[in-house]
Short mmCIF file of C-alpha atoms and ligand atoms in Angstrom, two decimals:
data_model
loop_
_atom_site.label_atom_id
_atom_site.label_comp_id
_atom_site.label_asym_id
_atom_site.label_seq_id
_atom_site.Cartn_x
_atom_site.Cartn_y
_atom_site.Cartn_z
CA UNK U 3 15.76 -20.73 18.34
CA UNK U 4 12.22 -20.43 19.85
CA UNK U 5 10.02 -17.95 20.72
CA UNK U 6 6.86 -17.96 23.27
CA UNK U 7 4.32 -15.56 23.16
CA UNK U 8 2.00 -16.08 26.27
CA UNK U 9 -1.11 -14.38 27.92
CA UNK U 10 -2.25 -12.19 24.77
CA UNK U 11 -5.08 -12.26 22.83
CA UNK U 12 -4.64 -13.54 19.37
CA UNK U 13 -6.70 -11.97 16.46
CA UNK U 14 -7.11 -12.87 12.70
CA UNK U 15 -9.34 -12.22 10.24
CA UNK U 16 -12.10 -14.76 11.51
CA UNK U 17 -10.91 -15.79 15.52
CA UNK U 18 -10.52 -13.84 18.60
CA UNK U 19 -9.13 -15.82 21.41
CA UNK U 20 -7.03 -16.03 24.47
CA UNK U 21 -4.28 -18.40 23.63
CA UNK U 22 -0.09 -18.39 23.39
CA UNK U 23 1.98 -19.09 20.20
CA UNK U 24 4.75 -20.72 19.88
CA UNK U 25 7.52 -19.91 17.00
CA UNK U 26 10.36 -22.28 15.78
CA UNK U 27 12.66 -20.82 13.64
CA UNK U 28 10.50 -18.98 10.85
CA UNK U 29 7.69 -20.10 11.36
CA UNK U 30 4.50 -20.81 13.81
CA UNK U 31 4.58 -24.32 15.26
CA UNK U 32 1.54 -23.78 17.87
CA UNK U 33 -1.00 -21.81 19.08
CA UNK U 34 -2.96 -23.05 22.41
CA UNK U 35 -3.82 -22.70 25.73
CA UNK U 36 -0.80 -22.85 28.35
CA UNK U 37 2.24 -23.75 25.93
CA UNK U 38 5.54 -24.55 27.22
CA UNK U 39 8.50 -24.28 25.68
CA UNK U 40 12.38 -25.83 27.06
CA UNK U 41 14.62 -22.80 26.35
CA UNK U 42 12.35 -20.31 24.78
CA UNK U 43 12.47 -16.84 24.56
CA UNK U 44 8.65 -16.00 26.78
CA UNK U 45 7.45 -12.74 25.62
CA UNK U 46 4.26 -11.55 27.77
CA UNK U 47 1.56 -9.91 25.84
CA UNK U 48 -0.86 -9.80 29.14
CA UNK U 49 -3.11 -6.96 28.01
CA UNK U 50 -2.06 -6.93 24.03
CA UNK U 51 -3.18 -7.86 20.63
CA UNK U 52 -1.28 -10.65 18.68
CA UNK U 53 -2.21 -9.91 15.49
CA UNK U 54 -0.81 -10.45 11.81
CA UNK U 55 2.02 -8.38 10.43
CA UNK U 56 0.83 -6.18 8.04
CA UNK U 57 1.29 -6.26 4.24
CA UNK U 58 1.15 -2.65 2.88
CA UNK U 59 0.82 -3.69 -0.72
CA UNK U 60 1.33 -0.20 -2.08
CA UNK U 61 4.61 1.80 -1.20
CA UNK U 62 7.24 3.24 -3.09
CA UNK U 63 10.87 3.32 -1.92
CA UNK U 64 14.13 4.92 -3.75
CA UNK U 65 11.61 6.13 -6.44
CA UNK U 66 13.39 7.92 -9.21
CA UNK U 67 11.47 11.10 -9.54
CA UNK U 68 12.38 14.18 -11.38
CA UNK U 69 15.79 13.91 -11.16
CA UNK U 70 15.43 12.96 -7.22
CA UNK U 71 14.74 10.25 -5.62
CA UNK U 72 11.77 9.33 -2.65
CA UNK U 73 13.06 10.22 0.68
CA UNK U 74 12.79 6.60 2.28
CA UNK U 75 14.83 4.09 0.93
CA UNK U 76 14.93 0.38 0.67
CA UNK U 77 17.05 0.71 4.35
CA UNK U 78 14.94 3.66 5.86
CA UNK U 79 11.82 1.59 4.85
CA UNK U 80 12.79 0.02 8.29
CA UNK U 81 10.52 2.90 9.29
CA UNK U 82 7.34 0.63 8.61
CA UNK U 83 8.65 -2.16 11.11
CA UNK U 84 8.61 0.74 13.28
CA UNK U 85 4.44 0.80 13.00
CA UNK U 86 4.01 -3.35 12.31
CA UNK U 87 3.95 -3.58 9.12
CA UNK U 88 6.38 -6.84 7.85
CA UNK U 89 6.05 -6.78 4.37
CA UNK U 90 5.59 -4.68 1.72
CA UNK U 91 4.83 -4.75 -2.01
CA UNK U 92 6.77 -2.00 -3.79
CA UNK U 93 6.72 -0.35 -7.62
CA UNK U 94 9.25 -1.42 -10.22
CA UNK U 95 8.56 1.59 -13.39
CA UNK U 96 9.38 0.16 -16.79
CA UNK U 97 11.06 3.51 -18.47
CA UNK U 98 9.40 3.84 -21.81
CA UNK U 99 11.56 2.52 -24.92
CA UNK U 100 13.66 -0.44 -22.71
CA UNK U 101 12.90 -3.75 -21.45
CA UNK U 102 11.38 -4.90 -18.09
CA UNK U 103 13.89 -7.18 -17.03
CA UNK U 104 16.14 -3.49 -17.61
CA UNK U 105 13.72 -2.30 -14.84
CA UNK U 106 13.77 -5.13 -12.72
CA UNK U 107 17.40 -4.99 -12.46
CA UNK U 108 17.71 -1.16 -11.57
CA UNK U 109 15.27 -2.00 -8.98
CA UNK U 110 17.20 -4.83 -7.49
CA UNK U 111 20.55 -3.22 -7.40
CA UNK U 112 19.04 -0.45 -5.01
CA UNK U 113 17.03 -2.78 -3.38
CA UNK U 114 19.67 -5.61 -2.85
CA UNK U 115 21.09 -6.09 0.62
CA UNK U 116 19.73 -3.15 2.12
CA UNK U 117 16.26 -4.80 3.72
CA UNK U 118 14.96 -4.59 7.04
CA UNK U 119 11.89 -5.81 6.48
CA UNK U 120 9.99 -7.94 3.60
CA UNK U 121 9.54 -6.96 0.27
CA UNK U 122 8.07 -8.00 -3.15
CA UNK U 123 7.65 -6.34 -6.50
CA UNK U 124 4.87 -4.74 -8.83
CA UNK U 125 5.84 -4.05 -12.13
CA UNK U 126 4.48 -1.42 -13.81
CA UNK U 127 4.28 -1.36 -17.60
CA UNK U 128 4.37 1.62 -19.33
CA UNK U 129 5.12 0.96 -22.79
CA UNK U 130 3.30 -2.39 -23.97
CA UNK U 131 4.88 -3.32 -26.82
CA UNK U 132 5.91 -7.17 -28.68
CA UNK U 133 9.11 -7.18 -26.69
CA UNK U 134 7.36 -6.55 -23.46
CA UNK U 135 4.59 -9.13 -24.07
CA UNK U 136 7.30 -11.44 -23.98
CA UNK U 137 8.61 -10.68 -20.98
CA UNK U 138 5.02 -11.22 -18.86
CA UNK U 139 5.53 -14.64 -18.73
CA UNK U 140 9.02 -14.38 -17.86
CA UNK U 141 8.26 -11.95 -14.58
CA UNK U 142 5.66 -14.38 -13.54
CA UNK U 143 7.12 -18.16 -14.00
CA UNK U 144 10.97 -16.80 -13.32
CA UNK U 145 11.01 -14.15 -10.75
CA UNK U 146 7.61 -14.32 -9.06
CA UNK U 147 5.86 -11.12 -10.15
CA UNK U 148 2.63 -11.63 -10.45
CA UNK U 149 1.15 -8.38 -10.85
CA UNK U 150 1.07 -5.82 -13.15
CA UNK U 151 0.50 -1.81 -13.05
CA UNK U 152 -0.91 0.25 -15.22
CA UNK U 153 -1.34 4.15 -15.41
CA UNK U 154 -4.36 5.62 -16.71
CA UNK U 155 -2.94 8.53 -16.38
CA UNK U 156 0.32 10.68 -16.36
CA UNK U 157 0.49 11.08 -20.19
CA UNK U 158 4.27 10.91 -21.86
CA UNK U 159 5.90 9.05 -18.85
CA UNK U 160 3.90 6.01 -17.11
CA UNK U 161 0.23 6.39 -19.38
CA UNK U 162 -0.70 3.38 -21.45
CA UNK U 163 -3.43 3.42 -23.68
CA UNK U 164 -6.76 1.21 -24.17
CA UNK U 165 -4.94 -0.16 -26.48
CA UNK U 166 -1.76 -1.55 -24.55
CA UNK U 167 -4.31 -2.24 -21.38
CA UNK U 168 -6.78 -4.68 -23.72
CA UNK U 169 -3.48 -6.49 -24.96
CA UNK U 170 -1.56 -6.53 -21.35
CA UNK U 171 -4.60 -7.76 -19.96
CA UNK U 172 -5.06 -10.59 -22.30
CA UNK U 173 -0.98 -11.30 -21.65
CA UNK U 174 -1.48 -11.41 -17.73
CA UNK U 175 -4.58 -13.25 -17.86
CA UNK U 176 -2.97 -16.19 -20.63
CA UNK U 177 -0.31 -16.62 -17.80
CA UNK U 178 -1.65 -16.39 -14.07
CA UNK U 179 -1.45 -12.77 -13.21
CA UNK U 180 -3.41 -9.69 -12.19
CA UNK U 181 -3.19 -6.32 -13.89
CA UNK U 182 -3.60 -3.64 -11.13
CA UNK U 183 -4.40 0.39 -11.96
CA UNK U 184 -4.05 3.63 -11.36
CA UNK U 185 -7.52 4.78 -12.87
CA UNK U 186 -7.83 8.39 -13.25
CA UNK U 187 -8.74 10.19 -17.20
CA UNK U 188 -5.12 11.59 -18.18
CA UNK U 189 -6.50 13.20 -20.93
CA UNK U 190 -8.73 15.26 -18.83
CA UNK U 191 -6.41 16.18 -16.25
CA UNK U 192 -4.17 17.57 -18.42
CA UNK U 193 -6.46 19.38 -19.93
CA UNK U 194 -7.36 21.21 -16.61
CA UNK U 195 -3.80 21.02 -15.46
CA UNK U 196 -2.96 23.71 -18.66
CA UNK U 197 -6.47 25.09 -17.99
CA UNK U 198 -5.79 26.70 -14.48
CA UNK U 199 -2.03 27.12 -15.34
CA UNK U 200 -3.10 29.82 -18.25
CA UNK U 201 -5.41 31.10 -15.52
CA UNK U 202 -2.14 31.52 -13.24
CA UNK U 203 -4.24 29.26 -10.69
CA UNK U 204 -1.07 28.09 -9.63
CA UNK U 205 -1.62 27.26 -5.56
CA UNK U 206 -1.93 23.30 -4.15
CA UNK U 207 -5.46 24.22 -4.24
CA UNK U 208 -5.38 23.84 -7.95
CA UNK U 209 -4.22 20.11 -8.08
CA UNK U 210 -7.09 19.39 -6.06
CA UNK U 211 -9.15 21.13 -8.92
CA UNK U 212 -7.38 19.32 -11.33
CA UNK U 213 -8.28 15.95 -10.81
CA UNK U 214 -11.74 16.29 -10.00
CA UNK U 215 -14.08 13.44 -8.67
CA UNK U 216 -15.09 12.16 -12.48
CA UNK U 217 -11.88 11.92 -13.73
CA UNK U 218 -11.28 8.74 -11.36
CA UNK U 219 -14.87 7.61 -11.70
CA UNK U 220 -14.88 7.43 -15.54
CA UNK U 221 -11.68 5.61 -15.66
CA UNK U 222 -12.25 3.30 -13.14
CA UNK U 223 -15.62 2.53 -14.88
CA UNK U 224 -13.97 1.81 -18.23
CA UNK U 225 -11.18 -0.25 -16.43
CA UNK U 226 -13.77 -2.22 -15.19
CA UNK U 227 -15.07 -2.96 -18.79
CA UNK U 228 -11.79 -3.64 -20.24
CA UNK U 229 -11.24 -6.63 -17.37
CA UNK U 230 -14.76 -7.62 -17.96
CA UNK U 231 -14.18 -8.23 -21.50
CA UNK U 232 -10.64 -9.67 -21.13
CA UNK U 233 -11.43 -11.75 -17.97
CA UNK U 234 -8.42 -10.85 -16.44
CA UNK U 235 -8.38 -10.34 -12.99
CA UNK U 236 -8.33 -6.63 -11.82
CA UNK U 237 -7.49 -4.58 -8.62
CA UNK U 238 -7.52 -0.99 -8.64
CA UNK U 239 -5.23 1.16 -6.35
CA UNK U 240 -5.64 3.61 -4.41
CA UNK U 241 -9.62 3.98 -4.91
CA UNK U 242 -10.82 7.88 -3.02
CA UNK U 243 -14.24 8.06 -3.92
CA UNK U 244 -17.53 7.64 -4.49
CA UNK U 245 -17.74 7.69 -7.88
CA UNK U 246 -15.47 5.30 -8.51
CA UNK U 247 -16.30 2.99 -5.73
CA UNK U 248 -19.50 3.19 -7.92
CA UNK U 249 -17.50 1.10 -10.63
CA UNK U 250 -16.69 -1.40 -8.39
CA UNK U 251 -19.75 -1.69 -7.53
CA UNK U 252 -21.49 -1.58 -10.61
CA UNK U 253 -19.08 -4.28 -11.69
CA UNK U 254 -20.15 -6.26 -8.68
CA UNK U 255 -23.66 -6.39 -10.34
CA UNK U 256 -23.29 -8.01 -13.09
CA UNK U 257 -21.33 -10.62 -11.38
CA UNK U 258 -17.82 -9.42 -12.02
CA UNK U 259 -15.08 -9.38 -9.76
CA UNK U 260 -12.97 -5.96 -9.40
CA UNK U 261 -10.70 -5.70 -6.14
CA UNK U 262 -10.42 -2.57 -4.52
CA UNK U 263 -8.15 -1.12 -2.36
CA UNK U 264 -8.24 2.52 -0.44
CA UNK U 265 -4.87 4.11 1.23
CA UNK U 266 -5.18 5.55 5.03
CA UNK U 267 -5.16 9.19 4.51
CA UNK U 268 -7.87 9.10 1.94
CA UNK U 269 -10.09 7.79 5.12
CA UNK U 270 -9.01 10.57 7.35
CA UNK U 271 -7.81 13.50 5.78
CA UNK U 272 -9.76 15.61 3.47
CA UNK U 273 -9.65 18.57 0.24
CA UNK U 274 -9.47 21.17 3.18
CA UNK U 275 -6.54 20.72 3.58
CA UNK U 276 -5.11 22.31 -0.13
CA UNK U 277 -6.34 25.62 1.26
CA UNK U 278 -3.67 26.03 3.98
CA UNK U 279 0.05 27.45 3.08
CA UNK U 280 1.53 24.47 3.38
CA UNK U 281 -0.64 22.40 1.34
CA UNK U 282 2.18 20.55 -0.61
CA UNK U 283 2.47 18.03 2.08
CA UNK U 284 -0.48 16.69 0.97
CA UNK U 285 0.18 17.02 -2.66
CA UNK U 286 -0.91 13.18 -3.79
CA UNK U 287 -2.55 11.47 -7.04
CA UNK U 288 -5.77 11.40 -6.46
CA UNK U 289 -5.92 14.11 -4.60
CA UNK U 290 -7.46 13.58 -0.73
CA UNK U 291 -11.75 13.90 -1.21
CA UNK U 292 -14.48 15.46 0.54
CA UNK U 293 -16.04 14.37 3.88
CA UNK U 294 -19.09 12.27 1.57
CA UNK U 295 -16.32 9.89 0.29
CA UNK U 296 -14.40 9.56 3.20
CA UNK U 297 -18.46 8.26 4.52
CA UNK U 298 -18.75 5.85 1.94
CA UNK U 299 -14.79 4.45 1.99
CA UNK U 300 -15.47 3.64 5.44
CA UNK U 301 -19.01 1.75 4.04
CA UNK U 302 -17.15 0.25 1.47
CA UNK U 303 -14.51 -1.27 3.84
CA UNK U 304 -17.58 -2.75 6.04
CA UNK U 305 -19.12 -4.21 2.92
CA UNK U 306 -16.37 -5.90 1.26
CA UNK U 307 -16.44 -3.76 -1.44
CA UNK U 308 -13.01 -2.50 -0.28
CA UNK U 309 -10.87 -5.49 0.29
CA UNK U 310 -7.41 -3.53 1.48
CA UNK U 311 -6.10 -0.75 3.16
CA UNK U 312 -2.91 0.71 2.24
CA UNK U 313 -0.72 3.61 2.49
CA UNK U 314 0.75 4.76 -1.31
CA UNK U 315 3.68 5.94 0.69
CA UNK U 316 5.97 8.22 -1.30
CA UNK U 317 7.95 10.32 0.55
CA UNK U 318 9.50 13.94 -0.26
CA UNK U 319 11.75 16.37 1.90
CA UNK U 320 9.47 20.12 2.21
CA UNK U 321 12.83 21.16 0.13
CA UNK U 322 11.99 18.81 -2.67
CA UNK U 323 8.03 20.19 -2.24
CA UNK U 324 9.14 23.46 -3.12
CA UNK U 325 10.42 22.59 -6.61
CA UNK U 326 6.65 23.27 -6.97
CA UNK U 327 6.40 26.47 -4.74
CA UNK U 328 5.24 28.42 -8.01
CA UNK U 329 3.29 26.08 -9.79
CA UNK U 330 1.41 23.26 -8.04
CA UNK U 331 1.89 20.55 -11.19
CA UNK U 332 5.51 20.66 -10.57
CA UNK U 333 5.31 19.65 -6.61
CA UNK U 334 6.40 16.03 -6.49
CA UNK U 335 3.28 13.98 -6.07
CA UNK U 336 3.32 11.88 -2.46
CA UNK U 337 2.97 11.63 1.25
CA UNK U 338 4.60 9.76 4.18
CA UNK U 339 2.78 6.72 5.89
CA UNK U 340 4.34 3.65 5.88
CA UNK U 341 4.81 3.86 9.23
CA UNK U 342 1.82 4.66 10.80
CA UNK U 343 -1.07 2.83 8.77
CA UNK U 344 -1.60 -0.04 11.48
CA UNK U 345 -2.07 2.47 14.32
CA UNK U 346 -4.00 4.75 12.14
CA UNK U 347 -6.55 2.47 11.36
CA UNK U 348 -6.33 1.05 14.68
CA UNK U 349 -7.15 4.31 16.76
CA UNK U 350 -9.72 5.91 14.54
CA UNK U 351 -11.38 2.13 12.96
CA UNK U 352 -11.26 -0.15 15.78
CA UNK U 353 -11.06 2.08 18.71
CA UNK U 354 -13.67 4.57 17.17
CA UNK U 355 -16.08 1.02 16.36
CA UNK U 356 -16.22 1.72 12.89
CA UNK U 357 -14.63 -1.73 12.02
CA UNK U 358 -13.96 -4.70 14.04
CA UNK U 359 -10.49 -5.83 14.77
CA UNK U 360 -11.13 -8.78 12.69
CA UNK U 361 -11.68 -6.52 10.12
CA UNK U 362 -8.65 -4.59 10.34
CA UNK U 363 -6.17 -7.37 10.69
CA UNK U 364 -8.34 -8.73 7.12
CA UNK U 365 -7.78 -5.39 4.82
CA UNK U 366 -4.18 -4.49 6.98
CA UNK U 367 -2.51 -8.16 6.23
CA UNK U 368 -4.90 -11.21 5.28
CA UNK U 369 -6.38 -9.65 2.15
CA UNK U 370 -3.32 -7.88 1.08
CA UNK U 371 -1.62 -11.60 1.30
CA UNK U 372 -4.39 -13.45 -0.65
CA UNK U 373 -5.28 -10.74 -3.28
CA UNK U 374 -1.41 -10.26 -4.43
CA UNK U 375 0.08 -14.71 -3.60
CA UNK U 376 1.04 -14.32 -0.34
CA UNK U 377 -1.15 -17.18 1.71
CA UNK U 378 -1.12 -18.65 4.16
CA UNK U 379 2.96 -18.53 4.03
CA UNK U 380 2.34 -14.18 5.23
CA UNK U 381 -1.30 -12.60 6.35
CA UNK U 382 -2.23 -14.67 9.12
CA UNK U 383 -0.81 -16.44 12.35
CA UNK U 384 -1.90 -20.01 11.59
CA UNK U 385 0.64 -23.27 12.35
CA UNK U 386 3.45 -23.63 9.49
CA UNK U 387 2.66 -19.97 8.72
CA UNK U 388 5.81 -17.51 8.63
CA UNK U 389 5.76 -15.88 11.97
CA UNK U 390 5.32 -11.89 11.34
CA UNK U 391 3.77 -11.06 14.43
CA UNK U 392 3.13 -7.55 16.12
CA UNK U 393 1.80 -6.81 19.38
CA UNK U 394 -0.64 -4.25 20.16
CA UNK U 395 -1.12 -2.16 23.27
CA UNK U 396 -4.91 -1.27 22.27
CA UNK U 397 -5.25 1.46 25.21
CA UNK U 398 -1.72 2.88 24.61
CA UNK U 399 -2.07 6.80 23.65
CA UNK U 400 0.51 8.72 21.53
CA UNK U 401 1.43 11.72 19.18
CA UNK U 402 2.15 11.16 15.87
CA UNK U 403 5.09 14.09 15.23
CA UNK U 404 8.51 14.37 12.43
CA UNK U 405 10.09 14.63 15.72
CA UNK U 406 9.53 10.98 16.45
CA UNK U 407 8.67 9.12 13.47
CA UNK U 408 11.60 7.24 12.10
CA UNK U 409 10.46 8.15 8.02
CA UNK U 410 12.91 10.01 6.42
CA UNK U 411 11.32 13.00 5.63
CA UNK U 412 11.10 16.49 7.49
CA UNK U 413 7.18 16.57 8.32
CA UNK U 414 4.26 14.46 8.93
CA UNK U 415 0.46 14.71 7.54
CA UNK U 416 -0.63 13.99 11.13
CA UNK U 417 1.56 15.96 13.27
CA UNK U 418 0.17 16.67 16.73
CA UNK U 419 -2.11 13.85 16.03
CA UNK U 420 -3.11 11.68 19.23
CA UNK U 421 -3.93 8.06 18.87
CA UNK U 422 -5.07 5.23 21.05
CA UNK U 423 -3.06 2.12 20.08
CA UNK U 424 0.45 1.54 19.98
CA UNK U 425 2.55 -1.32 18.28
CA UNK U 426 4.89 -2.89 20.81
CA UNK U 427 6.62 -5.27 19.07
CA UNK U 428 7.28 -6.72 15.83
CA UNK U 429 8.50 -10.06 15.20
CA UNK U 430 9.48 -10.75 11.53
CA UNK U 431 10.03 -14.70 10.51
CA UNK U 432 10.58 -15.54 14.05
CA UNK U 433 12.75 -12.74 15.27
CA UNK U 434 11.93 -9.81 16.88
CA UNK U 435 12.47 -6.72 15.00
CA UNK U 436 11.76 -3.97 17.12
CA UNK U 437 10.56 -4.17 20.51
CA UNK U 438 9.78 -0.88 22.51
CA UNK U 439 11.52 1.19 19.65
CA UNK U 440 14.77 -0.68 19.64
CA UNK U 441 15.61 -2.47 16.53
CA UNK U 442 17.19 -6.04 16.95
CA UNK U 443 17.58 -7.17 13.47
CA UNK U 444 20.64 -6.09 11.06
CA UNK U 445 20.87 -4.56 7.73
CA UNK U 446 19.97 -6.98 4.79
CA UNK U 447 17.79 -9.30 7.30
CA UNK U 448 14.80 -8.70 5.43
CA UNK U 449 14.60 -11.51 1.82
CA UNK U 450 12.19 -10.62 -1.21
CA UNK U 451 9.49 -12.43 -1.62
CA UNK U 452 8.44 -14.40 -5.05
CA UNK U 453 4.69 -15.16 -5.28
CA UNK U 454 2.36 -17.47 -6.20
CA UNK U 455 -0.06 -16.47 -9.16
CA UNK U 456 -3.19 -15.06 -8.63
CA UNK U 457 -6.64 -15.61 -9.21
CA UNK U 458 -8.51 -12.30 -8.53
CA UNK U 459 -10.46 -14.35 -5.48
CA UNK U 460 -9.87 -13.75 -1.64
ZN1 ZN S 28 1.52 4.74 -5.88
#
């Protein structure tokens, strides 16, 4: 089975050119001027970008949660196929007191034959113990996980201390992985959590207040340390501000390498937003910044001080939002966006000439693939390469709205939103996934992935 893409332009993360691409089962087998194919299937991109599936490296599906569950599951995540993005990296939790494989196996039996698209495992370890030392090696060498996550914060639940981190560090790094964070001070949060809760300061508003700007920036400072001293190589998630971007930066100077990544909402949507009614939708940890960080995201992106783009996606119906109706620290902590990162980015980064498209198709797929193990098989169209594809209509214009998106959940963060940019068609290992809206690949079509071990360089 073949595939021929002709007439578009074909972008990655260092060309631009006019040329056509030819697929052979899985995989690219050409890219060139005037290909020709016996018996191929000719797609015509006249007019479109041919650009890199994306690799959203941060999303959580079927997430156990307070006694629910995230809204999108392992099938529904067919929703990011929807908005070109092929593969995605999801969160395996470690529940305090059992094993990781124990975790790894809950995962996989929600996870197993119900895949659209792509998918490969973090694991996130939340009780570093003897046992669980044991089992780094194992995760990495046996079932290719190669990264590990760590919570700063959330104390009784996911939080490790400096303690665990300095000793999981020194694990990962003996054996060939990364360790990855969420950096914000638990300690301090909590502290204000109970703070405004006495107070009866009980609105969205007050989550926002909650985590304020230094509670990321200290911990992603002393995160930085830690790796510094253990060598280990280190990429923190879901970076919102300026202080913290300040670590990585600081870190930078003295010749250390921390990886960054940002998520798509903390670029566009800002604290304002707590003060309306329904400010649960954008109930998230970190909370969405102020208008100065979204400035300097965008400046860190341009630098390379930013290295991906992501979305954090962790869906919740508005009924499971109002568990927290009363009291904002019981609203369940996460937004919908899986779908709609690519285009996103796309309409207000490359058609707004903040970044170039090079640069988007880098921090939406190439970076994503060499920070977490994934190249050249994923994050680029280049010959022998898997052949995740989208097209792009740049100049198509649309309205993001829960009426159309195919999430599962009952609202959107950007509804009424109008964008310039539109993802035609998505071709995953050589077949085309969606095209114009209509799905063409079954249930269970999409494989994990096992990767390679990483070395903290792009
Ligand atoms: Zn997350």
């Amino acid at each position: 089975m073949s595939l021929l893409i002709k007439n578009g332009t074909v972008v990655t993360a260092a060309d631009f050119h006019r040329a056509d691409v030819l697929i052979e089962g899985e995989h690219v087998k050409a890219i060139g001027d005037d290909l020709k194919a016996d018996g191929a299937e000719v797609i015509d991109a006249k007019g479109q970008f041919v650009l890199p599936g994306g690799i959203d490296p941060h999303v959580h599906l079927d997430m156990p949660f307070m006694g629910t569950f995230s809204s999108d599951n392992y099938e529904t995540g067919l929703a990011a196929l929807h908005g070109g993005t092929t593969t995605v990296i999801d969160f395996i939790l470690q529940t305090q007191g059992k094993s990781l494989r124990n975790a790894l196996e809950s995962w996989q039996g929600r996870m197993n034959g119900n895949l659209y698209g792509d998918l490969s495992f973090h694991m996130a370890v939340t009780d570093f113990n003897d046992d669980t030392k044991k089992e780094v090696r194992e995760m990495i060498e046996q079932e290719g996980i190669t990264s590990f996550k760590t919570f700063m914060a959330y104390k009784g639940a996911l939080m490790i201390d400096d303690r665990q981190m300095v000793g999981l560090m020194q694990e990962v790094k003996e054996h060939g992985g990364m360790v990855i964070v969420h950096a914000t001070n638990g300690d301090m949060i909590d502290y204000l959590v109970q703070k405004h809760r006495s107070e009866g300061k009980l609105s969205p508003l007050y989550h926002y207040l909650s985590q304020p700007e230094i509670t990321e920036a200290e911990a992603s400072h002393r995160f930085c340390d830690m790796a510094s001293y253990t060598g280990v190589p280190a990429y923190i998630v879901h970076l919102t501000c300026e202080g913290a971007l300040n670590a990585v930066r600081d870190a930078a100077r003295r010749g250390q390498r921390v990886l960054a990544e940002t998520c798509i909402q903390y670029l566009l949507l800002d604290a304002s937003l707590y003060e309306r009614a329904d400010g649960a939708k954008w109930v998230m940890s970190p909370p969405l910044r102020e208008k100065k960080d979204q400035k300097q995201l965008w400046a860190g992106i341009e630098q390379g001080s930013l290295q991906v783009v992501a979305t954090d996606h962790c869906p919740f119906m508005m009924a499971q939002k109002a568990m927290g109706s009363a009291d904002f620290s019981k609203i369940p902590n996460g937004h919908p966006a899986i779908e709609h990162r690519m285009e996103l980015l796309f309409s207000e980064g490359v058609n707004k000439k903040k970044i170039s498209v090079n640069k988007f198709v880098e921090v939406t797929a190439t970076n994503p693939a060499k920070v977490f193990g994934m190249f050249p098989r994923k994050g680029t169209i280049g010959i022998g390469s898997d052949a995740d594809i989208i097209l792009l209509d740049p100049n198509e214009r649309h309205t993001l709205s829960a009426k159309t998106h195919h999430m599962n959940v009952d609202y959107s963060g950007y509804e009424g939103m109008q964008l310039t940019g539109k993802v035609k068609t998505t071709i995953l290992r050589g077949q085309v996934a969606v095209h114009n809206g209509e799905v063409r690949i079954k249930k269970g079509y999409g494989k994990f992935v096992r990767r390679n071990k990483v070395s903290g360089m792009l």
